[in-house]
Amino acid sequence: MSIVIDEPLADAEEIRAAMEFYADQEWTDGLPVVPVTDSYLNKFLATTKRDPEEVLFAVPHLNRECTVRLAAINAAMAGCRPEYFPVVIAAWDAIAKEPYPKRGIWQSTTGTAPLLIVNGPVRARIGLNSQGNVFGSGFRANATIGRAMRLTSINVFGLQPHQLDQATQGTLAKYSACIAENEEESPWAPLHAEYGFDPADSAVTALVIRSCMHIEARHTRVPEQLALDLANTIRRTGALIHETSSALVVLGPEHAQVFAEAGWGKDDVRQAIYDRAVNSRADLVAVGKEAISRHTRWRVPADHPDAIPDRASQGDAPDRVPALVSPNAILLAVAGARNAGVSTVIETFGVRGDTPSSIARVQEIGG
Amino acid sequence: MTVREKLLNPTGADRKTGGSSLAPRPASLRGLTIGLLGNTKPNAEVLLAEFAGELKARYDVGEFRSYTKDYFGTPVKPDLFQQIAADCDLVITAVGDCGSCSAATVADGIMFERAGVPAVSIVSDSFLLSARAMARVQNFPGFEFIAVHHPVASLGLTELRYRVQDVLPDVLRIIGAEA
């Protein structure tokens, strides 16, 4: 049986001409963008009570600021539907609270990207994926809300690669990085509730990320083994540019269940990972990262002219070097399908022991 | 739908406009106070000291004053900026050898020029495009800076001296001194 679709007619030549115009202006991440005019922009602005000229995020040293209007134009270009826009605004509100973006991290050779985690009822309303293939493609809300951040960075802040964006290699997350938490299959309170929000509210948490590494542990129901597998990835010496690291652990629902069945709460998981995310002094000597620079506090070998001892070497156990400052340097979320023992460790910038402040409520009209 | 509308410009407007004229150059370096602004990056202080040594050997400079930014990734903070602009007749700032600090080093130079203090910004040539892009977003596309051969951070003193010799004529030209 064949399905007959009544395909609409279009002037494809004109659509292509508009896309080529954006490409010629370099107003793109490399992929085609959606043409935006005032009448389409107004549909986005109608989803929020915020003033179109309100500044959502400013980078004074780049002499640029992102207003609600500019965020809307770029979200529309990224392919967002108008009803996604309150999530995009909350994402900028969250990014504005992050310490690193306003300090130039998006220009850095390190090559970071913003990652958004969405919680609350808005997920279902706009079709954000929190389940299988959560970091993958195929879901318009995830794909385009994440992309809206990138297009805005390029267009509003001038962060074009090879120009103000000097990433040595960058990260695949630069195209788009937006996930929703799988609250329904998490044994714990959702991420935004952990940080004081009403679970009935929606919120966006913004992080600055570089590497995403997946953890295969399908064999175990022993929480200590799983915590060690996660910790071994977090403590890797290659991640250590600074004295310590920090991480978002996105547990697959099965892994979250392993911990929950042992009676562990989120704090127990954090503590167990923190206790095990430790390098030996010899591990660090072997890669020339046993000391830190007195200027930048980046890790350097002990014979470097700027070298001073790291904090661990001044404590009771100098040969045991924790990769994390405290259990709070770990952020925990649950996402993905409940079909295998798979999780992801994402290295983050800017959460090194403090409670993350980069979380903002999604304000929907009538919501 | 046959309504035809203009496609919208998605780029950020300038927050503020500043002048794009260079500060007046001194007639001579005699008796002048020259500020050396380091950004904590490896070899920044050594590089600045080498430039100071070369200028001292050639001209009757009054004195050199050293300053250090507390964070390399963004421009110098207002308090320190005011102090340097008040104390110094000329500023050399180094070293832009990373993504954010190359741009910040150029932004610093532009701020000093706008405050009437001639400035020389030193970046590594791997970050030439970032430095130029910063001059553009600051509405000062003609700002001239020094690009030394990359790398800087990992060099010993002898190699650093070669870097300084390579660009010294351009430094002297930018500050308006005769070689």
Coordinates of C-alpha atoms in Angstrom, one line a residue:
Chain A
M1 CA 0.0 0.0 0.0
S2 CA 1.4 3.4 -0.9
I3 CA 0.9 6.5 1.1
V4 CA 0.0 9.6 -1.0
I5 CA 1.3 12.8 0.4
D6 CA 0.0 16.0 -1.0
E7 CA 3.4 17.8 -1.2
P8 CA 3.2 21.6 -1.1
L9 CA 4.5 23.7 -3.9
A10 CA 7.4 26.1 -3.2
D11 CA 9.7 28.4 -5.0
A12 CA 12.8 26.4 -4.2
E13 CA 15.0 28.7 -6.1
E14 CA 14.1 31.6 -3.9
I15 CA 14.5 29.6 -0.7
R16 CA 18.0 28.5 -1.9
A17 CA 18.8 32.1 -2.7
A18 CA 18.0 33.2 0.8
M19 CA 20.1 30.4 2.3
E20 CA 23.0 31.4 0.0
F21 CA 22.7 35.0 1.1
Y22 CA 23.2 33.9 4.8
A23 CA 26.1 31.7 3.8
D24 CA 27.7 34.6 1.8
Q25 CA 27.4 36.8 4.9
E26 CA 29.0 34.1 7.0
W27 CA 25.9 34.2 9.3
T28 CA 25.9 30.4 9.7
D29 CA 27.6 27.5 11.4
G30 CA 28.1 25.9 8.0
L31 CA 24.7 24.4 7.7
P32 CA 21.8 26.1 5.9
V33 CA 19.8 28.4 8.1
V34 CA 16.1 29.3 8.1
P35 CA 15.3 32.7 6.5
V36 CA 13.9 35.1 9.1
T37 CA 11.8 38.2 8.5
D38 CA 9.9 40.5 10.9
S39 CA 6.6 38.6 10.7
Y40 CA 8.4 35.4 11.8
L41 CA 10.5 37.1 14.4
N42 CA 7.3 38.5 16.0
K43 CA 6.0 35.0 16.5
F44 CA 9.0 34.3 18.7
L45 CA 8.8 37.6 20.6
A46 CA 5.1 36.9 21.3
T47 CA 6.1 33.8 23.4
T48 CA 7.8 36.0 26.1
K49 CA 7.0 39.0 28.2
R50 CA 10.6 40.1 28.1
D51 CA 11.4 43.4 26.3
P52 CA 13.0 42.7 22.8
E53 CA 15.8 45.2 23.7
E54 CA 16.6 43.6 27.1
V55 CA 20.2 42.4 27.2
L56 CA 20.3 38.7 28.0
F57 CA 24.1 38.3 27.9
A58 CA 26.9 40.8 27.4
V59 CA 30.5 40.2 26.7
P60 CA 31.9 43.7 27.4
H61 CA 35.5 42.9 26.2
L62 CA 34.0 41.9 22.8
N63 CA 32.0 45.1 22.7
R64 CA 28.9 43.0 22.0
E65 CA 25.6 42.1 23.7
C66 CA 22.8 39.7 23.0
T67 CA 19.3 41.2 23.3
V68 CA 16.0 39.2 23.4
R69 CA 15.5 40.3 19.7
L70 CA 18.9 39.0 18.5
A71 CA 18.4 35.8 20.5
A72 CA 15.1 35.3 18.7
I73 CA 16.4 36.0 15.2
N74 CA 19.2 33.5 15.7
A75 CA 16.9 30.9 17.3
A76 CA 14.6 31.2 14.3
M77 CA 17.5 30.9 11.9
A78 CA 18.6 27.8 13.8
G79 CA 15.3 26.1 13.1
C80 CA 13.6 26.5 16.4
R81 CA 9.8 26.7 16.5
P82 CA 8.5 29.9 18.3
E83 CA 7.3 27.8 21.3
Y84 CA 10.9 26.8 22.0
F85 CA 12.0 30.4 22.5
P86 CA 11.3 30.6 26.3
V87 CA 13.8 27.7 26.7
V88 CA 16.3 29.6 24.6
I89 CA 15.9 32.7 26.8
A90 CA 16.3 30.6 29.9
A91 CA 19.5 29.2 28.4
W92 CA 20.9 32.7 27.9
D93 CA 19.9 33.6 31.5
A94 CA 21.8 30.5 32.7
I95 CA 24.8 31.2 30.5
A96 CA 24.9 34.8 31.9
K97 CA 25.4 33.2 35.4
E98 CA 28.3 31.0 34.3
P99 CA 31.6 32.4 35.3
Y100 CA 33.6 31.3 32.2
P101 CA 31.7 32.5 29.1
K102 CA 32.0 36.2 30.1
R103 CA 35.7 35.6 30.7
G104 CA 36.5 34.7 27.2
I105 CA 36.4 30.9 27.4
W106 CA 34.6 30.7 24.0
Q107 CA 37.6 32.3 22.4
S108 CA 40.0 29.8 24.0
T109 CA 42.2 27.2 22.4
T110 CA 40.6 24.7 24.7
G111 CA 37.6 24.7 22.5
T112 CA 34.6 24.4 24.7
A113 CA 30.8 24.5 23.9
P114 CA 27.8 25.3 26.0
L115 CA 25.7 22.3 27.0
L116 CA 22.1 22.8 28.1
I117 CA 20.2 20.5 30.4
V118 CA 16.4 21.1 30.4
N119 CA 14.1 20.0 33.3
G120 CA 10.4 20.2 34.0
P121 CA 7.2 20.0 32.0
V122 CA 8.4 22.1 29.1
R123 CA 10.3 18.9 27.9
A124 CA 7.1 17.1 27.0
R125 CA 5.4 20.2 25.7
I126 CA 8.0 20.9 23.0
G127 CA 9.2 17.4 22.4
L128 CA 12.7 17.5 23.9
N129 CA 14.3 14.1 24.0
S130 CA 15.6 12.8 27.3
Q131 CA 15.6 9.1 26.4
G132 CA 17.4 6.9 23.8
N133 CA 20.0 8.7 21.7
V134 CA 19.8 11.7 24.0
F135 CA 23.2 13.0 22.8
G136 CA 22.4 12.1 19.2
S137 CA 20.3 13.6 16.4
G138 CA 16.7 13.3 15.4
F139 CA 14.8 15.6 17.7
R140 CA 14.1 19.0 16.5
A141 CA 13.8 20.8 19.9
N142 CA 17.2 19.4 21.1
A143 CA 18.9 20.0 17.8
T144 CA 17.7 23.6 17.2
I145 CA 17.8 24.9 20.8
G146 CA 21.4 23.8 21.0
R147 CA 22.1 25.2 17.6
A148 CA 20.6 28.6 18.6
M149 CA 23.4 29.0 21.1
R150 CA 26.0 28.4 18.4
L151 CA 24.5 30.7 15.8
T152 CA 24.2 33.5 18.4
S153 CA 27.8 33.1 19.5
I154 CA 28.9 33.3 15.9
N155 CA 26.6 36.1 14.7
V156 CA 26.1 38.3 17.8
F157 CA 29.4 37.9 19.5
G158 CA 31.6 37.5 16.4
L159 CA 32.9 34.1 17.6
Q160 CA 33.7 32.8 14.1
P161 CA 36.3 30.0 14.0
H162 CA 39.7 31.1 12.8
Q163 CA 38.9 34.6 14.1
L164 CA 37.8 35.3 17.6
D165 CA 37.2 31.6 18.2
Q166 CA 40.7 30.2 18.4
A167 CA 39.8 26.6 19.4
T168 CA 42.7 24.3 18.6
Q169 CA 40.3 21.5 17.7
G170 CA 37.0 22.4 19.2
T171 CA 34.4 19.8 20.0
L172 CA 31.6 18.1 18.1
A173 CA 29.2 19.7 20.7
K174 CA 29.8 23.1 19.0
Y175 CA 27.1 22.3 16.5
S176 CA 24.5 21.7 19.1
A177 CA 24.4 20.4 22.6
C178 CA 21.0 20.3 24.4
I179 CA 19.6 17.4 26.4
A180 CA 16.6 16.9 28.7
E181 CA 16.8 15.0 31.9
N182 CA 15.0 11.7 32.0
E183 CA 13.2 12.6 35.2
E184 CA 10.6 9.8 34.7
E185 CA 13.2 7.1 34.9
S186 CA 15.5 8.7 37.5
P187 CA 15.3 7.3 41.0
W188 CA 16.1 10.8 42.4
A189 CA 14.8 14.3 42.4
P190 CA 15.4 16.1 39.1
L191 CA 18.4 18.3 38.7
H192 CA 16.5 21.6 39.0
A193 CA 14.7 20.5 42.2
E194 CA 18.1 19.7 43.7
Y195 CA 19.0 23.3 43.2
G196 CA 15.9 24.8 44.8
F197 CA 13.4 24.9 41.9
D198 CA 9.8 23.6 42.1
P199 CA 9.7 20.3 40.1
A200 CA 6.6 21.7 38.4
D201 CA 8.6 24.5 37.0
S202 CA 10.9 24.1 34.0
A203 CA 14.5 25.2 34.1
V204 CA 17.6 25.2 32.0
T205 CA 21.1 24.4 33.4
A206 CA 24.0 25.7 31.3
L207 CA 27.5 24.3 31.4
V208 CA 30.8 24.9 29.6
I209 CA 32.0 21.5 28.3
R210 CA 34.8 20.0 26.3
S211 CA 35.0 16.2 26.2
C212 CA 32.2 13.6 26.3
M213 CA 33.3 10.0 27.2
H214 CA 31.1 7.1 27.5
I215 CA 31.3 4.5 30.2
E216 CA 30.6 0.9 29.5
A217 CA 29.7 -1.0 32.6
R218 CA 27.0 -3.6 31.7
H219 CA 28.5 -6.3 33.9
T220 CA 28.0 -4.9 37.4
R221 CA 25.4 -4.3 40.0
V222 CA 28.0 -3.4 42.6
P223 CA 27.8 0.4 43.2
E224 CA 31.4 0.7 44.3
Q225 CA 32.6 -0.9 41.0
L226 CA 30.5 1.5 38.9
A227 CA 31.7 4.5 41.0
L228 CA 35.3 3.5 40.3
D229 CA 34.7 3.1 36.6
L230 CA 33.3 6.6 36.5
A231 CA 36.1 8.0 38.7
N232 CA 38.8 6.5 36.6
T233 CA 37.5 8.4 33.6
I234 CA 37.2 11.7 35.6
R235 CA 40.7 11.5 37.0
R236 CA 42.5 11.0 33.6
T237 CA 45.7 13.1 33.5
G238 CA 45.0 14.4 30.0
A239 CA 42.1 16.4 31.4
L240 CA 44.2 18.2 33.9
I241 CA 45.1 21.7 32.5
H242 CA 44.2 23.2 35.9
E243 CA 45.1 21.8 39.3
T244 CA 41.8 19.9 39.5
S245 CA 39.0 18.9 37.1
S246 CA 35.2 18.9 37.3
A247 CA 32.5 16.8 35.6
L248 CA 28.9 16.3 34.7
V249 CA 28.0 12.6 35.0
V250 CA 25.0 11.7 32.9
L251 CA 23.9 8.4 34.2
G252 CA 21.9 6.1 32.0
P253 CA 18.7 5.0 33.9
E254 CA 20.2 1.5 34.5
H255 CA 23.3 2.9 36.2
A256 CA 21.2 5.3 38.3
Q257 CA 19.2 2.2 39.3
V258 CA 22.4 0.3 40.4
F259 CA 23.1 3.1 42.8
A260 CA 19.5 3.6 43.9
E261 CA 19.0 -0.2 44.6
A262 CA 22.0 0.0 47.0
G263 CA 20.2 2.8 48.8
W264 CA 22.5 5.5 47.5
G265 CA 21.3 9.1 47.0
K266 CA 23.0 11.6 44.7
D267 CA 25.3 12.8 47.5
D268 CA 26.4 9.2 48.1
V269 CA 27.2 8.8 44.4
R270 CA 29.1 12.1 44.4
Q271 CA 31.1 11.1 47.5
A272 CA 31.9 7.7 46.2
I273 CA 33.2 9.1 42.9
Y274 CA 35.1 11.9 44.6
D275 CA 36.8 9.4 46.9
R276 CA 38.0 7.4 44.0
A277 CA 38.9 10.1 41.5
V278 CA 42.5 10.3 42.7
N279 CA 45.9 10.1 40.9
S280 CA 49.1 9.0 42.5
R281 CA 51.9 11.5 42.7
A282 CA 53.8 9.1 40.4
D283 CA 51.0 9.2 37.8
L284 CA 51.4 13.0 37.6
V285 CA 55.2 13.0 37.6
A286 CA 55.1 10.5 34.7
V287 CA 53.2 13.1 32.6
G288 CA 55.0 16.2 33.9
K289 CA 52.0 17.6 35.8
E290 CA 53.0 17.2 39.4
A291 CA 53.2 20.9 40.2
I292 CA 51.3 24.1 39.3
S293 CA 52.3 27.4 37.9
R294 CA 52.4 30.2 40.4
H295 CA 51.0 32.6 37.7
T296 CA 48.3 30.7 35.9
R297 CA 47.8 27.8 38.4
W298 CA 48.0 25.4 35.4
R299 CA 49.7 22.1 36.0
V300 CA 53.4 22.1 35.1
P301 CA 56.4 19.9 35.9
A302 CA 58.2 20.5 39.2
D303 CA 61.3 21.8 37.4
H304 CA 59.4 24.5 35.5
P305 CA 60.6 28.0 36.5
D306 CA 57.1 29.0 37.6
A307 CA 56.4 25.8 39.5
I308 CA 55.0 25.8 43.0
P309 CA 53.7 22.7 44.9
D310 CA 50.0 21.8 44.4
R311 CA 47.6 21.7 47.3
A312 CA 47.7 17.9 47.7
S313 CA 51.5 18.0 48.2
Q314 CA 51.1 20.3 51.2
G315 CA 48.5 18.0 52.9
D316 CA 48.7 14.8 55.0
A317 CA 48.9 12.5 51.9
P318 CA 51.1 14.2 49.4
D319 CA 51.3 11.1 47.2
R320 CA 47.5 11.0 46.8
V321 CA 46.3 13.8 44.4
P322 CA 42.5 14.2 44.2
A323 CA 41.4 15.2 40.7
L324 CA 38.4 17.0 42.2
V325 CA 38.2 19.7 44.8
S326 CA 35.1 18.3 46.5
P327 CA 32.2 16.0 45.8
N328 CA 30.3 19.1 44.6
A329 CA 32.6 19.3 41.6
I330 CA 30.4 16.5 40.2
L331 CA 27.0 17.4 38.7
L332 CA 24.7 14.4 38.3
A333 CA 21.9 14.0 35.8
V334 CA 20.0 11.0 34.4
A335 CA 19.3 10.6 30.7
G336 CA 19.1 8.0 28.0
A337 CA 17.2 4.8 27.5
R338 CA 16.8 2.1 30.2
N339 CA 18.3 -0.6 27.9
A340 CA 21.9 -1.0 28.9
G341 CA 24.6 -0.1 31.5
V342 CA 25.9 2.9 29.7
S343 CA 26.7 6.4 31.0
T344 CA 28.6 9.5 30.0
V345 CA 31.2 11.6 31.7
I346 CA 31.4 15.2 30.4
E347 CA 34.3 17.3 31.5
T348 CA 33.1 20.8 32.5
F349 CA 34.7 24.2 33.0
G350 CA 33.6 26.4 35.9
V351 CA 32.2 24.0 38.4
R352 CA 35.0 23.2 40.7
G353 CA 33.4 22.6 44.1
D354 CA 30.8 25.3 44.1
T355 CA 27.1 24.6 43.7
P356 CA 26.4 25.6 40.1
S357 CA 24.5 28.8 39.9
S358 CA 24.1 28.6 36.1
I359 CA 20.5 27.5 36.2
A360 CA 17.5 29.6 35.2
R361 CA 13.7 29.1 35.1
V362 CA 11.8 28.8 31.9
Q363 CA 9.2 31.6 31.8
E364 CA 6.3 30.7 29.6
I365 CA 3.3 33.0 29.0
G366 CA 0.4 31.5 30.9
G367 CA 2.7 28.8 32.2
Chain B
M1 CA 1.6 33.9 1.4
T2 CA 3.1 36.3 -1.1
V3 CA 4.2 39.0 1.4
R4 CA 7.8 39.8 0.8
E5 CA 9.9 41.1 3.7
K6 CA 13.5 42.0 4.3
L7 CA 15.7 39.2 5.8
L8 CA 16.9 40.3 9.2
N9 CA 20.5 40.9 10.2
P10 CA 21.4 38.5 13.1
T11 CA 24.6 40.2 14.2
G12 CA 25.3 42.1 17.3
A13 CA 25.3 45.9 17.2
D14 CA 28.2 47.7 18.8
R15 CA 27.6 48.4 22.5
K16 CA 29.6 51.5 22.4
T17 CA 31.6 53.4 19.8
G18 CA 35.0 54.6 20.6
G19 CA 37.5 56.7 18.7
S20 CA 39.7 54.9 16.2
S21 CA 42.5 57.4 16.3
L22 CA 45.9 56.5 17.7
A23 CA 47.2 58.5 20.7
P24 CA 49.7 61.2 19.8
R25 CA 53.2 59.9 19.7
P26 CA 55.9 61.4 21.9
A27 CA 58.6 63.5 20.2
S28 CA 61.2 61.5 22.1
L29 CA 61.4 58.8 24.7
R30 CA 63.7 61.0 26.9
G31 CA 62.6 61.0 30.5
L32 CA 59.3 59.1 29.7
T33 CA 57.8 56.5 32.0
I34 CA 57.1 53.2 30.1
G35 CA 54.6 50.7 31.5
L36 CA 55.2 47.0 31.1
L37 CA 51.9 45.2 31.4
G38 CA 52.2 41.4 31.8
N39 CA 49.3 39.0 31.7
T40 CA 50.8 36.1 33.7
K41 CA 51.4 33.9 30.6
P42 CA 54.7 32.0 30.6
N43 CA 57.6 34.3 29.5
A44 CA 55.4 37.4 29.4
E45 CA 57.6 39.1 32.0
V46 CA 60.8 37.9 30.5
L47 CA 59.8 39.2 27.1
L48 CA 58.8 42.6 28.5
A49 CA 62.1 42.9 30.4
E50 CA 63.9 42.2 27.1
F51 CA 62.1 45.0 25.3
A52 CA 62.8 47.3 28.2
G53 CA 66.5 46.4 28.0
E54 CA 66.6 47.2 24.3
L55 CA 64.8 50.6 24.8
K56 CA 67.0 51.5 27.7
A57 CA 70.1 50.8 25.7
R58 CA 69.0 53.1 22.9
Y59 CA 67.2 55.9 24.5
D60 CA 67.3 58.0 27.7
V61 CA 64.1 56.5 29.1
G62 CA 63.0 57.9 32.4
E63 CA 61.8 54.7 34.1
F64 CA 60.0 51.4 33.5
R65 CA 57.1 50.3 35.7
S66 CA 55.9 46.7 35.7
Y67 CA 52.2 45.7 36.1
T68 CA 50.5 42.4 36.1
K69 CA 46.9 41.6 35.0
D70 CA 45.1 39.3 37.4
Y71 CA 43.5 37.3 34.5
F72 CA 44.8 36.9 31.0
G73 CA 41.6 36.2 29.2
T74 CA 39.9 39.5 29.5
P75 CA 41.1 43.2 29.3
V76 CA 42.8 44.8 32.2
K77 CA 40.5 45.8 35.0
P78 CA 39.4 49.5 35.3
D79 CA 41.4 50.3 38.5
L80 CA 44.7 49.0 37.1
F81 CA 43.9 50.6 33.7
Q82 CA 43.4 54.0 35.3
Q83 CA 46.6 53.6 37.4
I84 CA 48.7 52.7 34.3
A85 CA 47.2 55.4 32.2
A86 CA 47.9 58.0 34.9
D87 CA 51.4 56.8 35.6
C88 CA 52.8 56.0 32.2
D89 CA 53.5 57.8 29.0
L90 CA 53.6 54.6 26.9
V91 CA 52.7 51.0 27.5
I92 CA 53.9 47.7 26.2
T93 CA 51.6 44.7 26.9
A94 CA 52.4 41.0 26.4
V95 CA 51.8 38.3 25.6
G96 CA 48.8 37.2 23.6
D97 CA 49.6 33.5 23.0
C98 CA 46.2 31.9 23.5
G99 CA 42.7 32.3 22.1
S100 CA 41.3 34.7 24.6
C101 CA 44.5 36.4 25.7
S102 CA 45.6 37.3 22.2
A103 CA 42.3 39.2 21.7
A104 CA 42.5 40.7 25.2
T105 CA 46.1 42.0 24.7
V106 CA 44.9 43.8 21.6
A107 CA 41.8 45.1 23.5
D108 CA 44.1 46.5 26.2
G109 CA 46.3 48.3 23.6
I110 CA 43.2 49.9 22.0
M111 CA 41.9 51.0 25.4
F112 CA 45.3 52.7 26.1
E113 CA 45.4 54.4 22.7
R114 CA 41.8 55.7 23.3
A115 CA 43.0 57.1 26.7
G116 CA 45.8 58.9 24.9
V117 CA 48.6 56.5 25.9
P118 CA 50.5 55.0 22.9
A119 CA 50.5 51.2 23.3
V120 CA 52.3 48.2 21.8
S121 CA 50.4 44.9 22.1
I122 CA 52.6 41.8 21.6
V123 CA 50.8 38.6 20.4
S124 CA 52.0 35.3 19.0
D125 CA 51.6 35.1 15.2
S126 CA 49.5 31.9 15.6
F127 CA 46.8 34.3 16.9
L128 CA 47.1 37.0 14.3
L129 CA 43.5 36.5 13.1
S130 CA 42.0 36.5 16.6
A131 CA 43.9 39.7 17.4
R132 CA 42.7 41.3 14.1
A133 CA 39.1 40.2 14.8
M134 CA 39.3 41.9 18.2
A135 CA 40.5 45.1 16.7
R136 CA 37.4 44.9 14.3
V137 CA 34.8 44.3 17.0
Q138 CA 36.4 47.2 19.0
N139 CA 35.8 49.4 15.9
F140 CA 39.6 50.0 15.6
P141 CA 40.4 47.9 12.6
G142 CA 43.6 49.9 11.9
F143 CA 45.2 49.2 15.3
E144 CA 48.6 47.9 14.7
F145 CA 50.2 45.3 17.0
I146 CA 53.3 43.1 17.1
A147 CA 53.0 39.5 16.1
V148 CA 56.1 37.5 17.2
H149 CA 56.8 34.1 15.8
H150 CA 54.9 31.3 17.7
P151 CA 55.6 29.9 20.2
V152 CA 56.7 32.1 23.1
A153 CA 55.7 30.1 26.2
S154 CA 58.2 27.3 25.7
L155 CA 61.3 29.3 24.7
G156 CA 64.6 29.8 26.6
L157 CA 66.1 33.3 27.0
T158 CA 68.3 33.1 23.9
E159 CA 65.4 32.2 21.6
L160 CA 63.3 34.9 23.2
R161 CA 66.0 37.5 22.5
Y162 CA 65.9 36.5 18.8
R163 CA 62.1 37.1 18.9
V164 CA 62.7 40.5 20.4
Q165 CA 65.3 41.4 17.8
D166 CA 63.0 40.3 15.0
V167 CA 60.3 42.7 15.9
L168 CA 62.2 45.5 17.5
P169 CA 62.1 47.8 14.5
D170 CA 58.3 47.5 14.3
V171 CA 58.0 48.2 18.0
L172 CA 60.1 51.4 17.6
R173 CA 58.0 52.4 14.5
I174 CA 54.7 51.9 16.4
I175 CA 55.8 54.0 19.4
G176 CA 57.1 56.6 17.0
A177 CA 60.8 56.4 18.0
E178 CA 63.5 56.5 15.5
A179 CA 65.6 53.3 15.3

